[in-house]
PDB file of C-alpha atoms in Angstrom:
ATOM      1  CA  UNK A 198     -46.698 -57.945  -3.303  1.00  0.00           C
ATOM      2  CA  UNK A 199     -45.719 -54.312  -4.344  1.00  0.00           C
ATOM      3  CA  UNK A 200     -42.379 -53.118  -5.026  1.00  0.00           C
ATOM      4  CA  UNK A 201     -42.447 -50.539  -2.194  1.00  0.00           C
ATOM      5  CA  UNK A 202     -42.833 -53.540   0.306  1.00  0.00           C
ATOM      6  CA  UNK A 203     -40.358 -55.477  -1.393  1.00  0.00           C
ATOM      7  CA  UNK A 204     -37.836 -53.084  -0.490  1.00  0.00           C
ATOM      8  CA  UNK A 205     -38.763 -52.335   2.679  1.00  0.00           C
ATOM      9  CA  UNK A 206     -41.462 -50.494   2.330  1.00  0.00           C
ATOM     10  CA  UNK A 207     -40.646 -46.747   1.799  1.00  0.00           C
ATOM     11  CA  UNK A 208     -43.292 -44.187   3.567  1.00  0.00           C
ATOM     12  CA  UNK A 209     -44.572 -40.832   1.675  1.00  0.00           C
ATOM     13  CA  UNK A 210     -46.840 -38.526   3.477  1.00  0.00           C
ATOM     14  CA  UNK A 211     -49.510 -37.549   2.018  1.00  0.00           C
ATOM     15  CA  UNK A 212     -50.386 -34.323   0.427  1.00  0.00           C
ATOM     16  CA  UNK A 213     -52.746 -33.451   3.021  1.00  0.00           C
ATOM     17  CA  UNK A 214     -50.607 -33.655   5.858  1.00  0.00           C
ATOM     18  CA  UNK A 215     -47.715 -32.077   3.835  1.00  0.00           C
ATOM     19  CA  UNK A 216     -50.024 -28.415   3.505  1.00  0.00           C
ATOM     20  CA  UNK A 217     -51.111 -28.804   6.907  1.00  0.00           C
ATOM     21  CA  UNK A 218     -47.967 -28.668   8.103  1.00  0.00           C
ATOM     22  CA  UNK A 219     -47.272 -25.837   6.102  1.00  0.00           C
ATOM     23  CA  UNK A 220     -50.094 -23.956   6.968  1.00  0.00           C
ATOM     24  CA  UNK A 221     -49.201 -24.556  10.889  1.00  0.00           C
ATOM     25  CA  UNK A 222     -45.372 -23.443  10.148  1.00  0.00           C
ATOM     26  CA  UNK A 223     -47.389 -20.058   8.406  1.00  0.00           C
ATOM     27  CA  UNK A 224     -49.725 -19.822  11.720  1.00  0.00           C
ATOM     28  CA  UNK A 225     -46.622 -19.502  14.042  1.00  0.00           C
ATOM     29  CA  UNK A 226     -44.767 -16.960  11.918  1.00  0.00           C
ATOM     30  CA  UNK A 227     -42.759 -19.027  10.458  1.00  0.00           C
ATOM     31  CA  UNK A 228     -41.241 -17.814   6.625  1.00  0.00           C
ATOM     32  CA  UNK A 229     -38.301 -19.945   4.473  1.00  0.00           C
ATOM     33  CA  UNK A 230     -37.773 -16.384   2.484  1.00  0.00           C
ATOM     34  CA  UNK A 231     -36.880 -15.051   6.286  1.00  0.00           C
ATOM     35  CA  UNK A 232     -35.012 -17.695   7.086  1.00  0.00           C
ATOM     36  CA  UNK A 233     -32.869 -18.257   3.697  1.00  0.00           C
ATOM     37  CA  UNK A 234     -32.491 -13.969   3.777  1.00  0.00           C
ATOM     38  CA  UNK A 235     -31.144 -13.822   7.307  1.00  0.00           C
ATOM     39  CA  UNK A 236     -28.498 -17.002   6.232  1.00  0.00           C
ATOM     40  CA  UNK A 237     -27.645 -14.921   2.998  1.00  0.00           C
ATOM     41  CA  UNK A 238     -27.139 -11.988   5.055  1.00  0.00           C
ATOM     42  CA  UNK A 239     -24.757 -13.946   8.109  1.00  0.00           C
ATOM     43  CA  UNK A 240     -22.411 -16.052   5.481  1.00  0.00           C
ATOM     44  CA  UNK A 241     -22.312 -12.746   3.699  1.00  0.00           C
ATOM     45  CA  UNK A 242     -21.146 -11.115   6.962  1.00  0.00           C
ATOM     46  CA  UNK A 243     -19.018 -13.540   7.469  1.00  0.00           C
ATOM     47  CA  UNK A 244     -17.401 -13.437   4.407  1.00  0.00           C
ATOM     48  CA  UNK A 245     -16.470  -9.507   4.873  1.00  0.00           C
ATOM     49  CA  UNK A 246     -15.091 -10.290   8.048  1.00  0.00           C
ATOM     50  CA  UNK A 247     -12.631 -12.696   6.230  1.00  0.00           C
ATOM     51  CA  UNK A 248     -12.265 -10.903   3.586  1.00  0.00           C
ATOM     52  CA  UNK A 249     -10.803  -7.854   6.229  1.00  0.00           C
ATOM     53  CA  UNK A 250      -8.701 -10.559   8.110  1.00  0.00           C
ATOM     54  CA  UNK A 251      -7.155 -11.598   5.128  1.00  0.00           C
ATOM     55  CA  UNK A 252      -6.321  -8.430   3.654  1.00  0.00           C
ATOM     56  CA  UNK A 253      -5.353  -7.012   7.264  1.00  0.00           C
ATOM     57  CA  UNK A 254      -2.811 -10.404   7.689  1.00  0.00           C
ATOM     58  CA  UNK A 255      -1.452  -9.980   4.364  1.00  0.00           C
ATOM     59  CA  UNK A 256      -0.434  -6.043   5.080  1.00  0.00           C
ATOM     60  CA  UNK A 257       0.902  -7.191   8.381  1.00  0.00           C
ATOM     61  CA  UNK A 258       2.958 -10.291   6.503  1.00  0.00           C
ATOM     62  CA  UNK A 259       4.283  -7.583   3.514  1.00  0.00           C
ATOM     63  CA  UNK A 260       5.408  -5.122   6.325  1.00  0.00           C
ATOM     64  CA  UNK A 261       7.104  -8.062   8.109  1.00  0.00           C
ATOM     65  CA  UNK A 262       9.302  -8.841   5.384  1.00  0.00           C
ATOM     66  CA  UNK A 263       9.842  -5.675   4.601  1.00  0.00           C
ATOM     67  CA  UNK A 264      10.912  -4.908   8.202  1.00  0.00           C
ATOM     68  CA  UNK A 265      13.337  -8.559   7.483  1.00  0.00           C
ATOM     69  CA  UNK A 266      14.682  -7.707   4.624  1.00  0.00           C
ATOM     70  CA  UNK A 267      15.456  -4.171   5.779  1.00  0.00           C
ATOM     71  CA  UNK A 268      17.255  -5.403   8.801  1.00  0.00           C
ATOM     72  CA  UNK A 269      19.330  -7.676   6.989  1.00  0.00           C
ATOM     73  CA  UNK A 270      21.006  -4.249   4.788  1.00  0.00           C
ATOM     74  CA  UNK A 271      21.982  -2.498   7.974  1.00  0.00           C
ATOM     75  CA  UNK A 272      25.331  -3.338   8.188  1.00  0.00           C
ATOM     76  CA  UNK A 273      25.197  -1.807   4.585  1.00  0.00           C
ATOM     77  CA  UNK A 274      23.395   0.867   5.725  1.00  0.00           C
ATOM     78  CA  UNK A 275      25.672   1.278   8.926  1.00  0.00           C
ATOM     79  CA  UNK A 276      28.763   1.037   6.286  1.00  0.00           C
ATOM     80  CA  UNK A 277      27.814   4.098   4.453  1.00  0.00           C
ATOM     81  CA  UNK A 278      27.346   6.044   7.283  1.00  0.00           C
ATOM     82  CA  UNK A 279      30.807   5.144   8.389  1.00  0.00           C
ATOM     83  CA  UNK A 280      31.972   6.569   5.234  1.00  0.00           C
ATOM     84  CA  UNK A 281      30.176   9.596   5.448  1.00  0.00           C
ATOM     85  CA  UNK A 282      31.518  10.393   8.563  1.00  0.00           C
ATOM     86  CA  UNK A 283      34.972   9.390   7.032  1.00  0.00           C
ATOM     87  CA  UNK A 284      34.636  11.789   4.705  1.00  0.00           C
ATOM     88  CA  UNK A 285      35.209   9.101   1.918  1.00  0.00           C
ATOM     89  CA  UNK A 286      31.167   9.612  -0.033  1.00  0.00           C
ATOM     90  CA  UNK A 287      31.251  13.378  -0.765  1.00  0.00           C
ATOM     91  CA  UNK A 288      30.896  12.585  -4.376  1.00  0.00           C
ATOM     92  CA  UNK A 289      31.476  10.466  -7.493  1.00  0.00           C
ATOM     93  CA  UNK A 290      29.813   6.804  -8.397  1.00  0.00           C
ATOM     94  CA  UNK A 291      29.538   5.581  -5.078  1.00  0.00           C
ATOM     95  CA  UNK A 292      27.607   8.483  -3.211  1.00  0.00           C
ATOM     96  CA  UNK A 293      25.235   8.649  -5.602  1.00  0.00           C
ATOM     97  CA  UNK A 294      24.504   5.074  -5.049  1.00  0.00           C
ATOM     98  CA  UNK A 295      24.257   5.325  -1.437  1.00  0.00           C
ATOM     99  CA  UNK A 296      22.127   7.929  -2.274  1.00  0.00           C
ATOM    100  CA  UNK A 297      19.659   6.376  -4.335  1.00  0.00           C
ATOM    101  CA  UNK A 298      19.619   3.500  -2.103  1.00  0.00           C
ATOM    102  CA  UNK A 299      18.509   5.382   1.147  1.00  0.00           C
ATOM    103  CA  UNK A 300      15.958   7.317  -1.248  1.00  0.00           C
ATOM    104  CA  UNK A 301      14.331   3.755  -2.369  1.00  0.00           C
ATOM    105  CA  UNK A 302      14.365   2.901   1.611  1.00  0.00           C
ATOM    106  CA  UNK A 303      13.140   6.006   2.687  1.00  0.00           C
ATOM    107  CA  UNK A 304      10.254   5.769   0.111  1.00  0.00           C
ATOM    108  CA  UNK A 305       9.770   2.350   1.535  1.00  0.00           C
ATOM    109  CA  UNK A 306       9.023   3.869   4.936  1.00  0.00           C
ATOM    110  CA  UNK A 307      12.250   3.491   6.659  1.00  0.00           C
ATOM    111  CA  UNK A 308      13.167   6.140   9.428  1.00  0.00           C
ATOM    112  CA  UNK A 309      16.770   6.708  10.874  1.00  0.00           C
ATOM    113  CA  UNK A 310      16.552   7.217  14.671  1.00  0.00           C
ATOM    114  CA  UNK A 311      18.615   9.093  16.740  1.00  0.00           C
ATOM    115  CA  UNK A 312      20.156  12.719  16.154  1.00  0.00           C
ATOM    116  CA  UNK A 313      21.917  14.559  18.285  1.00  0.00           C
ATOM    117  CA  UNK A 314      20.559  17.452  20.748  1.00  0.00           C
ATOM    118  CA  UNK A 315      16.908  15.300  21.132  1.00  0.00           C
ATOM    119  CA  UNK A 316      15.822  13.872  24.276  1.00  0.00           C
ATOM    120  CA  UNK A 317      16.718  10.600  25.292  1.00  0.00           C
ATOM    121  CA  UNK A 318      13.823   7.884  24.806  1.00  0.00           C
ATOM    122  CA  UNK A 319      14.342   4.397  26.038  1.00  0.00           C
ATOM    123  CA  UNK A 320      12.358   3.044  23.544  1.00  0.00           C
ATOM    124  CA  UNK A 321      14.131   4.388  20.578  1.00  0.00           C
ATOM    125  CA  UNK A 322      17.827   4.840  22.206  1.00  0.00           C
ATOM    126  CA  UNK A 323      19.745   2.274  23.718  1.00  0.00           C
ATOM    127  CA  UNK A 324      22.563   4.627  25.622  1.00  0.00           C
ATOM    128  CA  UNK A 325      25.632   2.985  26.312  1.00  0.00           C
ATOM    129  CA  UNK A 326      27.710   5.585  28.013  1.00  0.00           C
ATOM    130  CA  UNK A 327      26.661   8.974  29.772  1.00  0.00           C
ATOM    131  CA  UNK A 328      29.231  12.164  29.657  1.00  0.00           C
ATOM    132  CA  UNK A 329      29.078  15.500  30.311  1.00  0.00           C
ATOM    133  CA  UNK A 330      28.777  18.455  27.925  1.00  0.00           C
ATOM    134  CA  UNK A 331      28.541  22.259  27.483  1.00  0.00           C
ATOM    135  CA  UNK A 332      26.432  22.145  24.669  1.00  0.00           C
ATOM    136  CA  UNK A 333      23.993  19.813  24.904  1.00  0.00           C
ATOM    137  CA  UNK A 334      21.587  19.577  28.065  1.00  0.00           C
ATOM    138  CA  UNK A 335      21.416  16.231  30.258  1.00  0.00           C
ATOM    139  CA  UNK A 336      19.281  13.501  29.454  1.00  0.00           C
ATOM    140  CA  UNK A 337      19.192  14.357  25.986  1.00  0.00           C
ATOM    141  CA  UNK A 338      21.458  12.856  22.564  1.00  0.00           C
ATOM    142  CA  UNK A 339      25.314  13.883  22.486  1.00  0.00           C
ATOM    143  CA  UNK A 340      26.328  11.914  20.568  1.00  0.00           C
ATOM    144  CA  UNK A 341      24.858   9.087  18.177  1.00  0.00           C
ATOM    145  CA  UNK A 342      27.017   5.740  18.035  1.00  0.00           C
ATOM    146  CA  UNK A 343      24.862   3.883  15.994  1.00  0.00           C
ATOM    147  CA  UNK A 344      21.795   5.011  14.065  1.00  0.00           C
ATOM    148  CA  UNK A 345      18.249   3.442  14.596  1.00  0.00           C
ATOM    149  CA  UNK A 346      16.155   2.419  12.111  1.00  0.00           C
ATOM    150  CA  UNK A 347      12.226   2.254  11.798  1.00  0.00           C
ATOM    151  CA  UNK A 348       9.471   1.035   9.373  1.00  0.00           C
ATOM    152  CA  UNK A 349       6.275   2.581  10.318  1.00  0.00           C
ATOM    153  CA  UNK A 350       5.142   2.145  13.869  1.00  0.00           C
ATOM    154  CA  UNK A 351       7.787  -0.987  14.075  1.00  0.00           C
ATOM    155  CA  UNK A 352      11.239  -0.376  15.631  1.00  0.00           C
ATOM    156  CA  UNK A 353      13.981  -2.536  13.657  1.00  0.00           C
ATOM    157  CA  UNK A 354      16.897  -1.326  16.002  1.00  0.00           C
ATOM    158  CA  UNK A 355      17.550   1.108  19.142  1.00  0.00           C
ATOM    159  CA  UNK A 356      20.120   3.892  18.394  1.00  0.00           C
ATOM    160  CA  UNK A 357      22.959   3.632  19.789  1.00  0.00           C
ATOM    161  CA  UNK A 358      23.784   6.711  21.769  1.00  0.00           C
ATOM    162  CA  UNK A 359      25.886   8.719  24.328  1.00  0.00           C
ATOM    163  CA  UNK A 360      23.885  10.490  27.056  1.00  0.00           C
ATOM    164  CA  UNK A 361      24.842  13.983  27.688  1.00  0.00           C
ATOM    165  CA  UNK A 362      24.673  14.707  31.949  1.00  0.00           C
ATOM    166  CA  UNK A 363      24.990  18.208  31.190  1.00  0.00           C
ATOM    167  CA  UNK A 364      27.804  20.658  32.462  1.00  0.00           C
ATOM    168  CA  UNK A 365      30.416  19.788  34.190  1.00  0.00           C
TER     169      UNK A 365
END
């Protein structure tokens, strides 16, 4: 008794039928090189696609924390306009420190929203009070309460403004 049936008896095909197999796979137009290229050629799409997800998702994520951590300096940002308008930063250390930091945010990509004299835009103004006036036309900025801010094509926070209604 042979080892092969000992164990079970384990079955190899013979070379014959091995080639003719082949030969029949050949016949029908049947190629491993075409087959193994067009796999290469799908995982390697594949790959790009990920590859552009990941890189997309990751600018999305850095723009989201930048957006975050912008949002959580405006009530800085909202305090140095306060003292602008005071009339307390017209010069010395701490103007040119308020400066410098809305330079840095600016080259970051933030935008203030809202100015005075441009038309009123419910998706950038939230108006809390209308009132008439001489010198600015209705349905457009009087006055601005509260700036906006923006990063790119992301709003962080409606302007505050009053709504002129025009003349009296």
């Amino acid at each position: 008794m042979g080892l092969d049936e000992v164990a079970g008896g384990v079955e190899t095909e013979p070379a014959e039928r091995i080639e003719a197999a082949e030969e029949m796979l050949e016949e029908s137009g049947y190629s491993r090189e075409a087959e193994l290229e067009e796999d290469l050629r799908r995982v390697t799409a594949e790959y790009q696609n990920y590859r552009r997800r990941v890189d997309r998702d990751r600018s999305s994520e850095k723009e989201r924390v930048k957006g975050q951590f912008i949002s959580e300096l405006m009530p800085v940002l909202d305090d140095i306009s306060g003292a602008r308008q005071a009339g307390e930063l017209q010069e010395g250390p701490f103007a040119h420190i308020a400066e410098r930091l809305e330079t840095v945010l600016a080259q970051q990509g933030l935008e203030r929203v809202g100015e005075v004299g441009i038309p009123f835009d419910p998706n950038e103004h939230e108006a809390i009070m209308q009132q008439a006036s001489d010198e600015i036309e209705a349905e457009h900025v009087a006055v601005v309460v509260r700036s906006g801010y923006r990063i790119g094509d992301r709003l962080l926070r409606a302007a505050q403004v009053i709504v002129s209604s025009g003349s009296e």
